[in-house]
Coordinates of C-alpha atoms in Angstrom, one line a residue:
Chain A
M133 CA 37.7 44.7 8.8
S134 CA 35.1 42.3 7.5
L135 CA 35.2 41.1 4.0
P136 CA 32.7 42.3 1.5
K137 CA 29.6 40.0 1.1
Q138 CA 30.6 39.1 -2.5
V139 CA 33.8 37.5 -1.3
K140 CA 33.3 33.7 -0.7
K141 CA 35.0 32.6 2.4
K142 CA 34.8 28.9 1.4
L143 CA 35.5 27.6 -2.1
S144 CA 34.1 24.2 -3.1
L145 CA 36.8 22.1 -4.7
I146 CA 34.2 20.0 -6.4
P147 CA 32.3 22.0 -9.0
Q148 CA 28.6 22.1 -8.4
K149 CA 26.2 21.1 -11.1
F150 CA 23.0 22.8 -11.9
G151 CA 20.0 22.2 -14.2
V152 CA 20.1 19.4 -16.7
E153 CA 23.6 18.4 -15.6
R154 CA 22.4 18.1 -12.0
R155 CA 19.4 16.0 -13.1
Q156 CA 21.7 13.7 -15.0
E157 CA 23.9 13.4 -11.9
L158 CA 20.9 12.4 -9.9
L159 CA 20.0 9.8 -12.5
E160 CA 23.5 8.4 -12.4
D161 CA 23.3 8.2 -8.6
I162 CA 20.3 5.9 -9.0
T163 CA 22.1 3.5 -11.2
D164 CA 25.5 3.9 -9.6
K165 CA 27.2 0.5 -9.1
G166 CA 24.3 -1.3 -10.6
T167 CA 22.6 -1.9 -13.9
Y168 CA 21.0 0.6 -16.2
L169 CA 17.8 0.1 -14.2
P170 CA 17.1 1.9 -10.9
K171 CA 17.8 -0.1 -7.8
G172 CA 14.7 -1.7 -6.2
V173 CA 13.4 -0.2 -3.0
L174 CA 11.1 -2.1 -0.7
H175 CA 10.0 -1.8 2.9
A176 CA 13.1 -3.3 4.4
D177 CA 15.3 -0.9 2.4
L178 CA 13.3 2.1 3.6
D179 CA 13.6 0.9 7.2
R180 CA 17.3 0.4 6.8
G181 CA 17.6 3.9 5.3
M182 CA 15.8 5.3 8.3
L183 CA 18.1 3.5 10.7
D184 CA 21.1 4.8 8.8
F185 CA 19.6 8.3 8.9
V186 CA 19.2 8.1 12.7
K187 CA 22.7 6.6 13.1
D188 CA 24.5 9.1 10.9
Q189 CA 22.5 12.3 10.9
L190 CA 21.1 12.3 14.4
E191 CA 24.3 11.2 16.1
L192 CA 24.4 12.5 19.7
S193 CA 27.5 12.7 21.8
V194 CA 27.5 13.6 25.5
D195 CA 30.7 14.3 27.4
G196 CA 32.7 13.1 24.4
K197 CA 30.9 9.8 24.5
K198 CA 28.7 8.7 21.6
I199 CA 25.2 7.7 22.7
P200 CA 24.5 4.2 21.4
T201 CA 21.8 3.7 18.8
L202 CA 19.7 0.6 18.6
D203 CA 20.5 -0.2 15.0
R204 CA 17.6 -2.6 14.5
I205 CA 13.9 -2.3 14.4
I206 CA 12.8 -4.5 17.2
T207 CA 10.1 -7.0 16.1
N208 CA 8.3 -9.9 17.6
Q209 CA 11.4 -12.1 17.8
S210 CA 12.2 -11.1 21.3
W211 CA 15.5 -12.9 21.5
I212 CA 17.0 -10.4 19.2
Q213 CA 16.8 -7.6 21.8
F214 CA 19.5 -9.3 23.8
T215 CA 21.7 -9.6 20.7
E216 CA 21.4 -6.0 19.7
T217 CA 21.8 -4.5 23.2
W218 CA 24.4 -6.7 24.8
D219 CA 27.1 -4.1 24.6
F220 CA 25.2 -1.5 26.6
K221 CA 23.6 -3.3 29.5
D222 CA 23.5 -2.7 33.1
L223 CA 23.7 -5.0 36.1
D224 CA 20.2 -6.3 35.6
N225 CA 20.8 -7.0 31.9
N226 CA 18.6 -4.1 31.1
V227 CA 19.5 -1.6 28.4
S228 CA 21.5 1.1 30.1
L229 CA 20.6 4.8 29.6
P230 CA 21.1 6.8 27.5
F231 CA 20.3 5.3 24.2
I232 CA 18.3 6.1 21.0
S233 CA 15.8 3.7 19.5
T234 CA 13.8 3.7 16.3
V235 CA 10.3 2.2 16.2
R236 CA 8.4 1.7 13.0
M237 CA 4.7 1.6 13.0
P238 CA 3.7 -1.7 11.2
E239 CA 1.0 0.0 9.1
V240 CA 2.2 1.4 5.8
K241 CA -0.2 3.7 4.2
Y242 CA -0.6 4.8 0.6
G243 CA 1.7 7.7 0.0
T244 CA 0.8 11.3 0.2
N245 CA 3.7 12.3 -2.1
N246 CA 1.2 12.8 -5.0
A247 CA -1.1 14.9 -2.8
G248 CA -3.7 12.1 -2.6
R249 CA -4.7 12.5 -6.2
A250 CA -5.8 9.5 -8.3
N251 CA -3.1 7.9 -10.2
I252 CA -2.7 6.0 -13.5
P253 CA -4.7 2.8 -13.2
V254 CA -3.3 -0.7 -14.0
R255 CA 0.4 -1.4 -13.5
R256 CA 1.5 -0.6 -17.0
Q257 CA 5.2 -0.5 -18.0
F258 CA 6.8 2.8 -19.0
F259 CA 9.9 3.2 -21.1
Y260 CA 13.0 3.9 -19.0
Y261 CA 16.1 3.3 -21.0
T262 CA 17.5 1.9 -24.2
V263 CA 20.7 0.0 -23.8
P264 CA 22.8 -0.8 -26.8
T265 CA 23.8 -4.4 -27.2
W266 CA 26.4 -6.2 -29.3
D267 CA 26.4 -10.0 -29.8
G268 CA 29.6 -10.1 -31.7
Q269 CA 27.9 -9.8 -35.0
R270 CA 25.1 -7.4 -34.8
K271 CA 24.3 -4.2 -33.0
G272 CA 21.0 -4.0 -31.2
V273 CA 19.3 -2.5 -28.3
D274 CA 17.5 -3.8 -25.2
V275 CA 14.5 -1.7 -24.1
Y276 CA 14.2 -1.4 -20.3
K277 CA 10.7 -0.7 -19.0
I278 CA 9.6 -0.2 -15.4
P279 CA 6.2 0.5 -13.8
Q280 CA 5.5 3.6 -11.9
P281 CA 6.9 3.6 -8.3
I282 CA 4.3 3.1 -5.6
P283 CA 4.2 6.0 -3.1
V284 CA 4.0 4.9 0.6
D285 CA 4.1 6.7 3.9
L286 CA 5.9 5.1 6.8
T287 CA 5.7 6.4 10.3
F288 CA 8.8 6.2 12.6
N289 CA 9.1 7.1 16.1
V290 CA 12.7 8.1 17.1
K291 CA 13.0 7.9 20.8
I292 CA 15.8 9.0 23.1
F293 CA 15.9 7.4 26.5
C294 CA 18.1 9.3 29.0
N295 CA 18.4 10.6 32.5
R296 CA 19.4 14.2 32.0
M297 CA 17.6 17.1 30.6
R298 CA 20.8 18.2 28.9
E299 CA 20.7 15.1 26.8
V300 CA 17.1 15.8 25.9
N301 CA 18.0 19.3 24.9
E302 CA 21.0 18.3 22.9
F303 CA 19.1 15.7 20.9
N304 CA 16.3 18.2 20.4
K305 CA 18.8 20.7 19.0
I306 CA 20.0 18.1 16.6
M307 CA 16.5 17.2 15.5
M308 CA 15.4 20.8 15.1
R309 CA 18.6 21.6 13.1
T310 CA 18.1 18.7 10.9
F311 CA 14.4 19.4 10.3
T312 CA 14.7 23.2 10.2
S313 CA 12.6 23.3 7.1
K314 CA 10.2 20.7 8.6
Q315 CA 11.7 18.1 6.3
A316 CA 15.0 16.4 5.7
Y317 CA 16.2 14.0 3.0
T318 CA 17.9 10.7 3.1
Q319 CA 19.3 8.8 0.2
I320 CA 18.2 5.2 0.0
K321 CA 19.8 3.1 -2.8
G322 CA 20.3 6.3 -4.8
H323 CA 16.8 7.6 -4.4
Y324 CA 16.2 10.8 -2.4
I325 CA 13.5 10.2 0.1
P326 CA 11.9 13.1 2.0
L327 CA 11.3 12.8 5.8
K328 CA 8.8 15.1 7.6
L329 CA 8.9 15.8 11.3
E330 CA 5.3 15.5 12.4
D331 CA 5.3 15.8 16.2
V332 CA 7.3 15.6 19.3
T333 CA 5.9 14.0 22.4
D334 CA 7.1 13.2 25.9
E335 CA 6.7 9.7 27.5
S336 CA 9.0 10.3 30.4
V337 CA 8.5 8.2 33.5
K338 CA 8.0 10.8 36.2
D339 CA 6.4 8.7 38.9
I340 CA 8.1 9.7 42.1
T341 CA 8.1 6.1 43.4
K342 CA 9.8 4.7 40.3
R343 CA 13.0 5.0 38.5
K344 CA 12.8 8.2 36.6
F345 CA 14.1 8.8 33.1
Y346 CA 13.2 10.9 30.1
I347 CA 11.7 9.6 26.8
S348 CA 11.3 12.1 24.0
T349 CA 9.6 10.7 21.0
Y350 CA 9.9 12.3 17.5
K351 CA 7.3 11.2 15.1
I352 CA 8.7 11.2 11.5
T353 CA 6.9 10.4 8.4
M354 CA 8.9 9.0 5.5
L355 CA 7.4 9.8 2.1
G356 CA 8.8 6.7 0.5
L357 CA 8.3 4.7 -2.6
L358 CA 8.3 1.1 -3.6
I359 CA 10.2 -0.1 -6.6
D360 CA 10.1 -3.9 -7.1
E361 CA 12.8 -5.2 -9.3
E362 CA 10.7 -8.2 -10.1
E363 CA 8.4 -5.9 -12.1
F364 CA 11.1 -4.6 -14.3
E365 CA 10.9 -5.7 -18.0
V366 CA 13.8 -6.0 -20.4
T367 CA 12.8 -6.7 -24.0
P368 CA 15.1 -6.9 -27.0
G369 CA 14.6 -4.1 -29.4
I370 CA 15.5 -3.7 -33.1
T371 CA 18.6 -5.6 -34.0
R372 CA 18.7 -5.0 -37.7
Q373 CA 17.0 -2.7 -40.1
V374 CA 16.9 -3.2 -43.8
S375 CA 15.7 -0.5 -46.1
L376 CA 14.7 -1.5 -49.6
F377 CA 13.8 0.9 -52.4
E378 CA 12.2 -0.5 -55.6
F379 CA 11.9 1.5 -58.8
D380 CA 9.7 0.7 -61.9
T381 CA 11.8 1.3 -65.0
R382 CA 8.8 1.1 -67.4
K383 CA 7.2 4.3 -68.7
P384 CA 4.0 4.8 -67.0
S385 CA 1.1 4.7 -69.5
K386 CA -1.7 7.1 -69.1
R387 CA -4.5 5.3 -67.4
A388 CA -7.8 5.5 -69.2
V389 CA -10.4 7.4 -67.4
I390 CA -13.3 5.1 -66.9
E391 CA -16.6 6.9 -67.7
P392 CA -19.0 7.1 -66.4
P393 CA -17.5 7.0 -62.9
N394 CA -20.8 5.9 -61.5
P395 CA -21.8 3.3 -63.9
K396 CA -25.3 2.6 -62.6
D397 CA -26.9 6.0 -63.1
F398 CA -25.6 9.2 -64.7
T399 CA -26.8 12.2 -66.7
L400 CA -26.1 12.7 -70.4
D401 CA -26.8 16.0 -72.1
F402 CA -27.2 16.4 -75.9
L403 CA -26.0 19.8 -76.9
Y404 CA -27.1 21.1 -80.3
V405 CA -25.0 24.1 -81.2
T406 CA -26.3 26.8 -83.5
G407 CA -26.8 25.4 -87.0
N408 CA -26.8 21.7 -85.8
T409 CA -30.1 19.8 -85.3
S410 CA -28.8 16.2 -85.3
L411 CA -26.5 14.2 -83.0
T412 CA -25.4 10.6 -83.3
E413 CA -23.9 8.5 -80.4
V414 CA -22.6 4.9 -80.4
F415 CA -23.4 3.1 -77.1
R416 CA -21.3 0.3 -75.7
Y417 CA -23.7 -0.7 -73.0
N418 CA -27.4 -1.4 -72.4
A419 CA -29.2 1.5 -71.0
N420 CA -32.5 3.3 -70.7
I421 CA -32.3 7.0 -71.6
E422 CA -35.0 9.1 -70.0
I423 CA -35.6 12.7 -71.3
I424 CA -35.7 14.9 -68.2
R425 CA -36.3 18.3 -69.9
T426 CA -35.5 20.2 -73.1
E427 CA -34.3 23.7 -73.9
N428 CA -35.1 25.7 -77.0
L429 CA -37.1 22.9 -78.7
K430 CA -40.2 23.6 -80.6
T431 CA -43.4 22.1 -79.1
C432 CA -47.0 22.2 -80.5
F433 CA -50.2 20.7 -79.2
S434 CA -53.4 19.6 -80.9
L435 CA -56.5 21.5 -79.9
D436 CA -60.2 20.5 -80.4
Y437 CA -62.7 23.3 -80.6
S438 CA -66.5 23.6 -80.9
S439 CA -68.9 26.6 -80.9
T440 CA -72.6 26.9 -80.2
T441 CA -72.8 30.5 -81.3
T442 CA -71.1 32.9 -83.7
N443 CA -67.6 33.1 -82.4
I444 CA -64.0 34.0 -83.3
L445 CA -61.1 31.7 -82.2
S446 CA -57.7 33.5 -81.9
Y447 CA -54.5 31.3 -81.7
V448 CA -50.9 31.1 -82.7
S449 CA -50.2 28.4 -85.2
C450 CA -47.4 25.8 -84.8
N451 CA -45.1 27.8 -87.1
G452 CA -45.6 30.9 -84.9
T453 CA -48.1 32.8 -87.1
P454 CA -51.0 34.5 -85.2
S455 CA -54.3 33.3 -86.8
T456 CA -58.1 33.5 -86.3
I457 CA -61.0 31.3 -87.3
S458 CA -64.6 32.6 -87.6
L459 CA -67.0 30.1 -86.1
T460 CA -70.8 29.7 -86.3
A461 CA -73.2 27.7 -84.3
G462 CA -72.2 24.0 -84.6
S463 CA -68.7 24.7 -85.9
N464 CA -66.0 22.3 -84.6
G465 CA -62.6 21.1 -85.7
N466 CA -58.9 20.6 -84.8
I467 CA -56.0 22.9 -85.0
C468 CA -52.2 22.6 -84.2
V469 CA -51.3 25.4 -81.7
K470 CA -47.8 26.6 -80.8
G471 CA -46.6 25.4 -77.4
G472 CA -46.8 28.0 -74.7
T473 CA -49.6 29.9 -76.2
I474 CA -53.3 29.7 -75.1
P475 CA -56.0 30.1 -77.8
T476 CA -59.0 32.4 -76.9
L477 CA -62.6 32.5 -78.0
S478 CA -64.3 35.9 -78.5
N479 CA -67.5 34.5 -76.7
V480 CA -66.2 32.1 -74.1
T481 CA -69.6 30.9 -73.1
G482 CA -70.4 30.1 -76.7
G483 CA -67.5 27.6 -77.4
T484 CA -65.2 25.0 -75.8
L485 CA -61.5 24.3 -76.2
S486 CA -59.8 21.1 -75.2
S487 CA -56.1 20.2 -75.6
T488 CA -55.3 16.7 -76.8
S489 CA -51.7 15.5 -77.6
S490 CA -48.6 16.8 -79.4
C491 CA -49.1 17.6 -83.0
F492 CA -45.5 18.3 -83.8
G493 CA -42.4 16.3 -82.9
S494 CA -39.8 18.2 -80.9
Y495 CA -37.2 15.6 -81.5
S496 CA -37.2 12.4 -83.6
V497 CA -35.4 9.3 -82.4
N498 CA -33.7 6.8 -84.8
I499 CA -31.5 3.8 -83.9
T500 CA -29.1 2.0 -86.2
R501 CA -28.7 -1.6 -85.2
N502 CA -26.8 -4.1 -87.3
S503 CA -26.5 -1.6 -90.1
V504 CA -30.3 -1.1 -90.2
T505 CA -31.9 2.2 -89.2
Y506 CA -35.1 2.1 -87.3
Y507 CA -37.4 5.2 -86.6
L508 CA -38.6 4.9 -83.0
G509 CA -40.9 7.9 -82.9
D510 CA -41.1 11.5 -81.9
D511 CA -40.9 12.8 -78.3
I512 CA -40.6 9.4 -76.8
S513 CA -39.1 8.7 -73.4
P514 CA -37.5 6.5 -72.2
I515 CA -35.3 5.3 -75.1
Q516 CA -34.1 1.8 -74.7
I517 CA -30.5 1.3 -76.0
N518 CA -28.7 -2.0 -76.5
D519 CA -25.0 -2.5 -76.6
G520 CA -23.7 -1.5 -80.1
D521 CA -26.6 0.6 -81.0
T522 CA -26.1 4.0 -82.8
L523 CA -28.5 6.6 -81.5
N524 CA -29.5 9.5 -83.7
V525 CA -31.7 12.3 -82.3
V526 CA -32.9 15.1 -84.6
V527 CA -34.4 18.2 -82.9
N528 CA -36.7 21.0 -84.1
K529 CA -35.4 24.2 -82.6
L530 CA -37.7 26.9 -81.4
D531 CA -35.1 29.5 -82.2
P532 CA -32.7 28.3 -84.9
T533 CA -30.2 31.0 -84.0
Q534 CA -29.7 29.6 -80.5
P535 CA -28.3 26.2 -79.2
A536 CA -30.7 23.6 -78.0
I537 CA -30.1 21.1 -75.2
L538 CA -31.7 17.7 -74.5
Y539 CA -31.2 16.8 -70.8
T540 CA -31.3 13.0 -70.2
N541 CA -30.7 10.6 -67.4
V542 CA -29.1 7.3 -68.4
T543 CA -29.6 4.1 -66.3
L544 CA -27.5 1.1 -67.0
V545 CA -29.4 -2.1 -67.3
Chain B
M37 CA 41.4 -9.2 39.7
T38 CA 39.4 -11.0 42.4
Q39 CA 36.0 -9.9 43.1
N40 CA 35.2 -8.5 46.5
R41 CA 33.2 -10.8 48.6
V42 CA 31.1 -9.5 51.4
P43 CA 29.8 -12.1 53.9
I44 CA 26.1 -12.1 54.4
T45 CA 25.5 -11.9 58.1
R46 CA 21.9 -10.7 58.2
L47 CA 19.5 -12.9 60.1
N48 CA 22.6 -14.6 61.4
K49 CA 21.2 -15.1 64.8
F50 CA 18.3 -17.2 63.6
F51 CA 19.0 -18.2 60.0
A52 CA 22.5 -18.6 58.8
E53 CA 24.2 -20.2 55.8
Q54 CA 23.7 -23.7 57.1
D55 CA 20.0 -23.2 57.6
F56 CA 19.7 -21.7 54.2
N57 CA 21.5 -24.6 52.6
L58 CA 19.4 -27.1 54.6
E59 CA 16.2 -25.5 53.5
L60 CA 17.4 -25.4 49.9
A61 CA 18.3 -29.1 50.0
M62 CA 14.9 -30.0 51.4
G63 CA 13.3 -27.9 48.8
E64 CA 15.3 -29.6 46.1
E65 CA 14.4 -33.0 47.4
W66 CA 10.7 -32.0 47.2
L67 CA 10.9 -30.4 43.8
L68 CA 13.3 -32.8 42.1
G69 CA 12.4 -35.9 44.0
D70 CA 8.7 -35.6 44.7
M71 CA 7.3 -33.2 42.2
N72 CA 9.7 -34.0 39.3
F73 CA 8.3 -31.5 36.7
T74 CA 10.6 -31.9 33.8
L75 CA 11.1 -29.2 31.2
V76 CA 13.4 -28.9 28.2
L77 CA 15.2 -25.6 27.5
Y78 CA 16.0 -24.7 23.9
R79 CA 18.5 -21.8 24.1
V80 CA 18.8 -19.6 21.0
D81 CA 22.4 -19.6 19.7
R82 CA 22.6 -15.9 19.2
Q83 CA 26.1 -16.0 17.6
K84 CA 25.3 -18.6 15.0
T85 CA 21.9 -17.5 14.1
N86 CA 21.8 -15.4 11.0
S87 CA 19.6 -12.4 11.2
D88 CA 18.9 -9.6 8.8
D89 CA 20.4 -6.2 9.3
V90 CA 17.2 -4.3 9.6
Y91 CA 14.9 -6.2 11.9
G92 CA 17.4 -8.7 13.3
E93 CA 14.9 -11.4 12.4
A94 CA 15.7 -14.9 11.4
L95 CA 13.8 -16.7 8.7
S96 CA 11.5 -19.6 9.4
D97 CA 13.4 -22.6 10.8
A98 CA 16.6 -20.5 10.6
I99 CA 17.2 -20.0 14.3
Q100 CA 20.2 -21.9 15.5
F101 CA 19.9 -23.5 19.0
L102 CA 22.4 -24.7 21.6
P103 CA 21.9 -28.3 22.7
P104 CA 18.6 -28.7 24.5
V105 CA 18.9 -29.1 28.3
E106 CA 16.5 -30.8 30.6
F107 CA 15.8 -29.1 33.9
K108 CA 13.4 -29.3 36.8
G109 CA 11.1 -26.6 38.0
Y110 CA 7.8 -26.0 39.6
V111 CA 5.3 -25.6 36.8
K112 CA 2.1 -23.6 36.9
V113 CA 0.1 -23.3 33.6
E114 CA -2.5 -20.6 33.5
A115 CA -6.0 -21.3 32.2
P116 CA -6.7 -20.8 28.5
S117 CA -8.6 -17.7 27.4
N118 CA -11.2 -17.2 24.7
S119 CA -10.9 -14.2 22.5
D120 CA -11.1 -12.8 19.0
M121 CA -7.9 -12.2 17.0
G122 CA -7.8 -8.5 17.1
S123 CA -11.0 -7.1 15.5
S124 CA -11.1 -10.0 12.9
R125 CA -14.0 -11.9 14.5
I126 CA -11.8 -15.0 14.2
Y127 CA -12.4 -16.8 17.4
Q128 CA -9.6 -18.7 19.2
T129 CA -8.7 -20.3 22.4
E130 CA -5.4 -19.0 23.5
P131 CA -3.4 -21.4 25.8
G132 CA -2.4 -19.9 29.1
N133 CA 1.2 -18.8 30.0
L134 CA 3.7 -21.1 31.6
Q135 CA 5.1 -20.1 34.9
V136 CA 8.2 -22.0 36.0
S137 CA 9.9 -21.5 39.3
V138 CA 13.4 -22.9 39.2
Y139 CA 16.2 -23.0 41.7
Q140 CA 19.2 -20.8 40.7
K141 CA 21.4 -23.6 42.1
S142 CA 19.9 -26.0 39.6
L143 CA 20.7 -23.6 36.7
N144 CA 24.2 -23.1 38.0
E145 CA 24.8 -26.8 38.3
L146 CA 23.6 -27.3 34.7
D147 CA 25.6 -24.2 33.7
I148 CA 22.7 -22.7 31.8
E149 CA 21.1 -19.3 31.7
I150 CA 17.5 -18.7 30.6
N151 CA 17.2 -15.6 28.5
L152 CA 14.4 -13.6 26.9
G153 CA 13.3 -15.3 23.7
D154 CA 14.6 -18.8 24.6
Y155 CA 12.1 -21.7 24.2
I156 CA 10.9 -24.2 26.8
G157 CA 9.2 -27.5 25.9
Y158 CA 6.8 -29.0 28.4
Y159 CA 5.3 -32.5 27.9
E160 CA 1.7 -32.4 28.8
T161 CA 1.2 -36.1 28.0
E162 CA 3.6 -38.8 26.7
T163 CA 3.0 -37.7 23.1
R164 CA 1.9 -34.1 23.4
V165 CA 4.4 -31.3 24.0
R166 CA 3.8 -27.6 24.0
Y167 CA 6.5 -25.1 23.4
Y168 CA 6.7 -21.7 25.1
S169 CA 8.7 -18.7 24.4
V170 CA 10.3 -16.9 27.4
V171 CA 8.8 -13.5 27.8
D172 CA 10.1 -12.8 31.3
D173 CA 13.3 -14.5 32.3
G174 CA 12.9 -13.5 35.9
R175 CA 16.5 -12.3 36.0
I176 CA 15.9 -9.8 38.8
V177 CA 15.5 -11.7 42.1
S178 CA 16.0 -9.0 44.5
D179 CA 12.6 -9.1 46.1
N180 CA 11.8 -10.7 49.4
K181 CA 9.9 -13.5 47.8
H182 CA 12.9 -14.7 45.8
T183 CA 15.4 -14.2 48.6
Y184 CA 14.0 -16.5 51.3
G185 CA 12.9 -13.8 53.7
G186 CA 15.6 -11.4 52.6
Y187 CA 18.5 -13.7 53.2
K188 CA 19.8 -14.5 49.6
P189 CA 18.2 -15.0 46.2
Y190 CA 17.7 -18.7 45.6
Y191 CA 15.1 -19.2 42.8
R192 CA 13.8 -17.5 39.7
T193 CA 10.3 -17.3 38.3
I194 CA 10.2 -17.5 34.5
I195 CA 7.1 -16.7 32.5
A196 CA 6.8 -18.0 29.0
A197 CA 4.0 -17.5 26.4
P198 CA 2.8 -20.3 24.0
A199 CA 4.8 -20.4 20.8
N200 CA 3.1 -20.9 17.4
E201 CA 4.1 -23.8 15.4
N202 CA 5.5 -21.6 12.6
E203 CA 7.6 -20.0 15.2
F204 CA 9.0 -23.0 17.0
R205 CA 8.2 -26.7 16.9
G206 CA 11.2 -28.4 18.5
I207 CA 14.5 -29.5 17.0

C-alpha cells in the first residue's frame, strides 16, 4: 500500500532556511572565506564558472566511461590545444571522439538581466557594510562601499563531438533535464548566475566521402555580472563621539520688546476716550507724524456768500445750531459752517456760495522742548518731532459722549 | 613488449628499401648540400610554461621554450597580401605563410618534433629574421605525395603563419 502524500519519504538532515534567514545565508555565501566585501567577478571568473558547470553538471558517461571535457576555453595560442588534449588523442594526434568542448563567443554584450532598462548613471559608490574596528584603544567602524555590479551577457556554445547517436541522445537528455525550466544556475564565487538555454543546433559532418561524426551545439547565454574589486572603497567611519551639554545657570531676564518692530515706518493712533480731549506723548526719536484721518472730531469751514437779489441763506452753524440769514441785493459776508452740512440759498440764481478754509480747529498741536511749550497750530499735518520732544494734542470732539481717534503714520527720520 | 614490425614489400620488384634510401640520400645531398635553407625551431616547453586555468594562455614573454634547434628544409614563402584589419579600415600588408618541407629522417636525427604552436625563425637577410607560428604541423603523411609513390612516408610539409612581435620575437 502506498504511503499517504503527506508522508515525506526523504527527510533532509540539514534544516532548510526560508525568508530573511535564507537571504542572510546567501549573503554569507558571497563573503564566505573572504572579507566582508563580496568577491570580485570578472570575465575569466565567469568563463571558469561555465567550464566548471559543464564539467560538473553536464557530466556524461557512456558505457561506464566518463567522456572527457575540454576544461579550457581554446584561444589564439594554438600550442595550448596540445597541452589540454594530450590525454585523449588518437594515432594522428587528433582529439579522439567523443569529447565535450566549450566555446565562448569573444563579444560580451551589456546584460539583459535588468530587462534593458536605463540604469543609474555614473559609477557612484553604495553603502554595503559597516565593519567594527578596534585599534587597541578605541572602537570604530570602517564603512565599505561598492559600486553597482555591471550586468553582462556571455554566449557559450557547449559542443559534444561523438560518433554515436546514443551519445547525442544521452547528452541531450542531460541538457534538457538541467534546463527543464529553460534556465539553470551556477554559483561563481558565491554569486548565483543564471544560465539560459537559447538554442540547439547540429553541425554534424555527414559528408559520405568524409569521416562522419556528430556535433551538437547548445547555445547558452550566461546572465553574468562584473564586480571589480579595484572599485571597492573602504573608508574609516566614526571612531569617537563626544556629546557635550552646556547649561546657563543665570536667570533669564525678560528681553525688552523693541518697538516699533519696523523702525522706519509705522502707524500710531491717538485714542481719546470719553471725557478725555488731551493726550501727551514723549518721543525718543526724530520723526514726521502725518495725520491720515480722524474720527469723531469737530470740523467747520469758512463760507463766503453774496446775493444779487432778496434771498435767504439757510445753514448749520459751527456749534450745530440751524440758522438763517436774510439777504438783500448786494449783501455779502462770511460765516462759519459746521462740517458735513451744505448751506442753501432760497433763490439759487440770486446768490453765490464759496467755501474757503477751516474756521475751527479740530485738534491743536503743542510741543514742549527743553521745558518750553510751543503752540504749533491747529489741524496741521505733518508734525515734525525731534528726539526728546513732548507732543501734546488737544482735540475738539464732535460728540463728547463718544471716544475720538486720531490715526497717524509715523516715519522715522 | 616489442612492437610488431611488418616488412614493406610493395613496389619491391622495382623500388625496394635500397632504392628508397638512395633516393633519400640524394635528396638530402641536394637539400642540405645545395639548397641549404636553414631554419631555427623554437619548441614551446609545455610542461614548464605557466598557463592560466581558464584559457590556458601564457602571459606576454611568459612562454618557456626548449633549446632552439637549427634544421634544414625546403622553404617556400607565399606572397604578401593587402587587406584591411577586419572592418576597421586599417590597411595592412600581411606577410605570406611559410611552407617548409623537411625530411622526417632529419627530424629523427635531430630528435625533434614540430608541433602545432611551435615557432620557426627564418633569416631573410643577415640581419632580418622573421618568426612564424606553426599552424599545420603536417603530422599526417599518409598521402602519396609524402610517401614517395606510396612506398613509405619520408617528409613533412609544415605551414607556419607570421607571428606578431608581441607574440614572439625570439629568445
